[in-house]
Amino acid sequence: EAQVTQNPRYLITVTGKKLTVTCSQNMNHEYMSWYRQDPGLGLRQIYYSMNVEVTDKGDVPEGYKVSRKEKRNFPLILESPSPNQTSLYFCASSLFRRKEVGFGYGYTFGSGTRLTVV
Amino acid sequence: SQELEQSPQSLIVQEGKNLTINCTSSKTLYGLYWYKQKYGEGLIFLMMLQKGGEEKSHEKITAKLDEKKQQSSLHITASQPSHAGIYLCGADSRDQGAQKLVFGQGTRLTINP
C-alpha cells in the first residue's frame, strides 16, 4: 500500500531533550515536506526536500533540522525542543513537479505526530 | 507569498441540508486541493482541480475551480454526520521556483442530527 509513515504518533517530552520524528514513504517520491498545524494558524511548512541531499527552509524552520540521505526517509529533528514547538506535525510526499510536465500529482500525508513539550 | 482564505471558518448545518465552503487565493491558482481532516487526525485527500472551470464530484461532494476569480468552492449535498470534520483547501505555490503547498485556515463543519 502506498503510504507515508510517521513515527511516533504521540510524544510527550521535556524541554531541551533532543528528539527525532521519522517519516518514510514507499512511493519513490522525490519531494517531501514537513508541516506543523496549530489552532488558528493552520498548516505551515517547516522544511522541504526536492530530492536526496537537497533540503530548504519553509515558513517556520527555526528550531528544526532535517536530513535527506535516502529518497524514502525525511526525519525531522528537534535539537532542543521548547514548549512553543508543541504541535501536530505532518509529513507529506509528492512527485516533484516540473514546469514541462505540469501539475498533475497529489500530495500524500502521513497520519500525524502529536508532540507535547513540557 | 500566496495566501488562501476559506469561508466560513465554521459551519453548523442540519443533517440533510446542502452547504458550500469557499476558498479564495491571493494569487493565480495552478493546482487546488481539497482535504478533509477529522479532529486531530491526518489529512484525507478529496479532490484536485487543475484547470479553470474544472468540476469534480465524489459521492455527494462537488468541487469547482474558478480560475479567473482565483477561487474554488466545495459543495456537499444532503449532508450526513460522516461529513463532519475540518475541510482544508491547499494550493500549489510557485514562489521563486520552489514547490510548496499552502493551506487555508480550514472550515470546521458540524452536522446536527
CSV table of C-alpha atoms in Angstrom, one decimal:
chain,number,residue,atom,x,y,z
A,1,GLU,CA,0.0,0.0,0.0
A,2,ALA,CA,1.3,3.4,-1.0
A,3,GLN,CA,1.7,5.5,2.1
A,4,VAL,CA,3.7,7.9,4.2
A,5,THR,CA,4.5,6.6,7.7
A,6,GLN,CA,5.3,8.8,10.6
A,7,ASN,CA,6.6,7.7,14.0
A,8,PRO,CA,5.7,8.2,16.7
A,9,ARG,CA,2.0,9.1,16.6
A,10,TYR,CA,2.2,10.7,20.1
A,11,LEU,CA,5.2,12.0,22.0
A,12,ILE,CA,5.5,13.8,25.3
A,13,THR,CA,9.0,15.1,26.1
A,14,VAL,CA,10.7,17.7,28.3
A,15,THR,CA,12.3,20.9,27.2
A,16,GLY,CA,15.8,20.5,25.8
A,17,LYS,CA,15.7,16.8,25.2
A,18,LYS,CA,16.6,16.1,21.6
A,19,LEU,CA,14.1,14.1,19.6
A,20,THR,CA,13.6,12.9,16.1
A,21,VAL,CA,10.3,12.3,14.3
A,22,THR,CA,10.7,9.8,11.4
A,23,CYS,CA,9.0,9.9,8.1
A,24,SER,CA,9.2,7.3,5.4
A,25,GLN,CA,7.4,6.9,2.1
A,26,ASN,CA,7.3,3.9,-0.3
A,27,MET,CA,6.2,5.7,-3.5
A,28,ASN,CA,9.6,6.7,-4.7
A,29,HIS,CA,8.6,10.4,-4.4
A,30,GLU,CA,11.2,13.0,-4.9
A,31,TYR,CA,9.5,15.7,-2.9
A,32,MET,CA,9.0,15.5,0.9
A,33,SER,CA,7.9,18.1,3.3
A,34,TRP,CA,7.2,18.8,7.0
A,35,TYR,CA,4.3,20.8,8.3
A,36,ARG,CA,3.0,21.8,11.7
A,37,GLN,CA,-0.6,22.5,12.5
A,38,ASP,CA,-1.6,24.9,15.2
A,39,PRO,CA,-5.1,26.2,16.2
A,40,GLY,CA,-5.8,29.5,14.4
A,41,LEU,CA,-2.6,29.3,12.3
A,42,GLY,CA,-3.4,26.4,10.1
A,43,LEU,CA,-0.8,24.2,8.4
A,44,ARG,CA,2.6,25.8,8.0
A,45,GLN,CA,5.6,24.4,6.2
A,46,ILE,CA,8.7,23.8,8.2
A,47,TYR,CA,11.2,22.3,5.7
A,48,TYR,CA,11.0,20.6,2.4
A,49,SER,CA,13.3,18.5,0.2
A,50,MET,CA,13.2,18.3,-3.6
A,51,ASN,CA,15.4,15.2,-3.7
A,52,VAL,CA,18.2,13.4,-1.9
A,53,GLU,CA,20.6,15.8,-0.2
A,54,VAL,CA,18.5,18.8,-1.3
A,55,THR,CA,16.6,20.5,1.5
A,56,ASP,CA,15.4,24.0,2.1
A,57,LYS,CA,13.6,26.1,4.7
A,58,GLY,CA,9.9,26.6,4.7
A,59,ASP,CA,8.0,29.2,6.5
A,60,VAL,CA,8.8,28.3,10.1
A,61,PRO,CA,12.2,26.5,10.2
A,62,GLU,CA,13.5,27.9,13.4
A,63,GLY,CA,14.3,25.2,16.0
A,64,TYR,CA,14.1,22.3,13.5
A,65,LYS,CA,16.6,20.4,11.4
A,66,VAL,CA,16.0,17.8,8.6
A,67,SER,CA,18.1,15.5,6.5
A,68,ARG,CA,17.5,13.6,3.3
A,69,LYS,CA,20.2,11.0,3.0
A,70,GLU,CA,17.8,8.5,1.3
A,71,LYS,CA,15.0,9.1,-1.0
A,72,ARG,CA,12.4,7.4,1.2
A,73,ASN,CA,13.3,9.0,4.5
A,74,PHE,CA,12.9,12.6,5.7
A,75,PRO,CA,13.4,12.8,9.5
A,76,LEU,CA,12.5,15.9,11.5
A,77,ILE,CA,15.0,16.7,14.3
A,78,LEU,CA,14.4,19.0,17.2
A,79,GLU,CA,17.8,19.5,18.8
A,80,SER,CA,16.4,21.4,21.9
A,81,PRO,CA,12.6,21.3,22.0
A,82,SER,CA,10.8,24.1,23.6
A,83,PRO,CA,7.1,24.3,24.7
A,84,ASN,CA,6.3,26.5,21.7
A,85,GLN,CA,7.0,23.5,19.5
A,86,THR,CA,4.1,21.7,20.9
A,87,SER,CA,2.0,21.0,17.9
A,88,LEU,CA,0.6,18.4,15.4
A,89,TYR,CA,3.2,17.6,12.8
A,90,PHE,CA,2.6,16.2,9.3
A,91,CYS,CA,4.9,14.7,6.8
A,92,ALA,CA,4.0,14.8,3.1
A,93,SER,CA,5.4,13.5,-0.1
A,94,SER,CA,4.8,14.0,-3.8
A,95,LEU,CA,6.4,13.6,-7.2
A,96,PHE,CA,8.4,16.8,-8.0
A,97,ARG,CA,6.6,19.0,-10.4
A,98,ARG,CA,8.5,20.2,-13.4
A,99,LYS,CA,7.1,23.0,-15.5
A,100,GLU,CA,7.2,21.0,-18.6
A,101,VAL,CA,5.3,18.2,-17.1
A,102,GLY,CA,2.8,20.3,-15.3
A,103,PHE,CA,0.9,19.8,-12.2
A,104,GLY,CA,-0.8,16.5,-12.0
A,105,TYR,CA,0.3,14.8,-8.9
A,106,GLY,CA,-1.2,15.0,-5.4
A,107,TYR,CA,0.4,15.0,-2.1
A,108,THR,CA,0.2,12.1,0.3
A,109,PHE,CA,0.2,12.9,4.0
A,110,GLY,CA,1.2,10.9,7.0
A,111,SER,CA,-1.1,10.3,9.9
A,112,GLY,CA,0.5,13.0,12.0
A,113,THR,CA,2.6,13.2,15.2
A,114,ARG,CA,1.2,14.9,18.2
A,115,LEU,CA,4.1,16.4,20.1
A,116,THR,CA,3.9,17.9,23.6
A,117,VAL,CA,6.9,19.6,25.1
A,118,VAL,CA,6.6,20.3,28.8
B,1,SER,CA,3.7,34.8,-1.0
B,2,GLN,CA,0.4,33.1,-1.8
B,3,GLU,CA,-2.4,33.0,0.8
B,4,LEU,CA,-5.6,31.1,0.9
B,5,GLU,CA,-8.7,32.3,2.7
B,6,GLN,CA,-11.5,30.0,3.5
B,7,SER,CA,-15.0,30.9,4.4
B,8,PRO,CA,-16.8,30.3,6.5
B,9,GLN,CA,-14.4,29.4,9.3
B,10,SER,CA,-17.0,27.2,10.9
B,11,LEU,CA,-20.3,25.9,9.8
B,12,ILE,CA,-23.2,24.1,11.6
B,13,VAL,CA,-25.8,22.5,9.4
B,14,GLN,CA,-28.7,20.2,10.0
B,15,GLU,CA,-28.3,16.7,8.6
B,16,GLY,CA,-29.7,16.5,5.1
B,17,LYS,CA,-29.0,20.2,4.2
B,18,ASN,CA,-26.7,21.4,1.5
B,19,LEU,CA,-23.7,23.5,2.2
B,20,THR,CA,-20.8,25.3,0.4
B,21,ILE,CA,-17.3,26.2,1.5
B,22,ASN,CA,-15.2,28.7,-0.4
B,23,CYS,CA,-11.5,29.1,-0.8
B,24,THR,CA,-10.1,32.3,-2.3
B,25,SER,CA,-6.5,32.7,-3.3
B,26,SER,CA,-4.4,35.9,-3.3
B,27,LYS,CA,-2.6,34.7,-6.5
B,28,THR,CA,-3.3,32.7,-9.6
B,29,LEU,CA,-4.2,29.1,-8.8
B,30,TYR,CA,-2.2,26.5,-10.6
B,31,GLY,CA,-3.5,23.5,-8.7
B,32,LEU,CA,-6.1,23.4,-5.9
B,33,TYR,CA,-6.6,20.5,-3.5
B,34,TRP,CA,-9.3,19.8,-1.0
B,35,TYR,CA,-8.6,17.7,2.1
B,36,LYS,CA,-10.7,16.6,4.9
B,37,GLN,CA,-9.4,16.2,8.4
B,38,LYS,CA,-11.0,14.5,11.4
B,39,TYR,CA,-10.2,16.5,14.5
B,40,GLY,CA,-6.6,15.9,15.4
B,41,GLU,CA,-6.0,13.3,12.8
B,42,GLY,CA,-4.5,13.0,9.4
B,43,LEU,CA,-5.5,14.7,6.1
B,44,ILE,CA,-7.7,12.7,3.7
B,45,PHE,CA,-7.3,13.7,0.1
B,46,LEU,CA,-10.7,14.6,-1.5
B,47,MET,CA,-10.0,16.2,-4.9
B,48,MET,CA,-7.6,18.0,-7.0
B,49,LEU,CA,-8.5,20.7,-9.5
B,50,GLN,CA,-6.1,22.0,-12.1
B,51,LYS,CA,-7.9,23.9,-14.8
B,52,GLY,CA,-10.2,26.8,-14.7
B,53,GLY,CA,-13.8,25.7,-14.9
B,54,GLU,CA,-13.0,22.2,-13.8
B,55,GLU,CA,-15.5,20.5,-11.7
B,56,LYS,CA,-15.1,17.2,-9.9
B,57,SER,CA,-17.5,15.1,-7.9
B,58,HIS,CA,-17.1,12.2,-5.5
B,59,GLU,CA,-20.2,10.8,-3.9
B,60,LYS,CA,-22.0,13.8,-2.5
B,61,ILE,CA,-19.1,16.3,-2.7
B,62,THR,CA,-18.5,18.5,-5.7
B,63,ALA,CA,-15.6,20.9,-6.1
B,64,LYS,CA,-15.2,23.6,-8.7
B,65,LEU,CA,-12.3,25.9,-9.7
B,66,ASP,CA,-12.9,29.4,-11.0
B,67,GLU,CA,-9.5,30.4,-12.2
B,68,LYS,CA,-10.5,34.0,-13.1
B,69,LYS,CA,-11.8,34.6,-9.6
B,70,GLN,CA,-8.9,32.7,-8.1
B,71,GLN,CA,-11.5,30.8,-6.2
B,72,SER,CA,-12.7,27.3,-5.5
B,73,SER,CA,-15.8,26.0,-3.9
B,74,LEU,CA,-16.7,22.8,-2.2
B,75,HIS,CA,-20.3,21.8,-2.2
B,76,ILE,CA,-21.9,19.0,-0.1
B,77,THR,CA,-25.3,17.8,-1.0
B,78,ALA,CA,-27.7,16.2,1.6
B,79,SER,CA,-25.1,16.3,4.4
B,80,GLN,CA,-24.6,13.4,6.7
B,81,PRO,CA,-22.8,13.0,10.1
B,82,SER,CA,-19.9,11.4,8.3
B,83,HIS,CA,-19.2,14.7,6.5
B,84,ALA,CA,-18.3,16.4,9.8
B,85,GLY,CA,-14.7,17.5,10.2
B,86,ILE,CA,-12.3,20.2,9.1
B,87,TYR,CA,-12.1,20.9,5.4
B,88,LEU,CA,-8.8,22.4,4.1
B,89,CYS,CA,-8.0,23.8,0.7
B,90,GLY,CA,-4.4,23.7,-0.4
B,91,ALA,CA,-2.8,25.3,-3.5
B,92,ASP,CA,0.5,24.7,-5.3
B,93,SER,CA,2.6,27.8,-4.8
B,94,ARG,CA,5.3,28.7,-7.3
B,95,ASP,CA,7.1,31.2,-5.2
B,96,GLN,CA,10.6,31.5,-6.6
B,97,GLY,CA,10.6,28.1,-8.3
B,98,ALA,CA,10.1,26.2,-5.0
B,99,GLN,CA,7.4,23.6,-4.8
B,100,LYS,CA,5.1,24.3,-1.9
B,101,LEU,CA,1.7,23.5,-0.8
B,102,VAL,CA,0.0,26.4,1.1
B,103,PHE,CA,-3.2,25.9,3.0
B,104,GLY,CA,-6.2,27.8,4.0
B,105,GLN,CA,-7.1,28.1,7.7
B,106,GLY,CA,-9.7,25.4,7.4
B,107,THR,CA,-13.5,25.2,7.8
B,108,ARG,CA,-14.9,23.3,10.7
B,109,LEU,CA,-18.1,21.6,9.7
B,110,THR,CA,-20.6,20.2,12.3
B,111,ILE,CA,-23.6,18.2,11.2
B,112,ASN,CA,-26.5,18.2,13.6
B,113,PRO,CA,-28.9,15.2,13.5
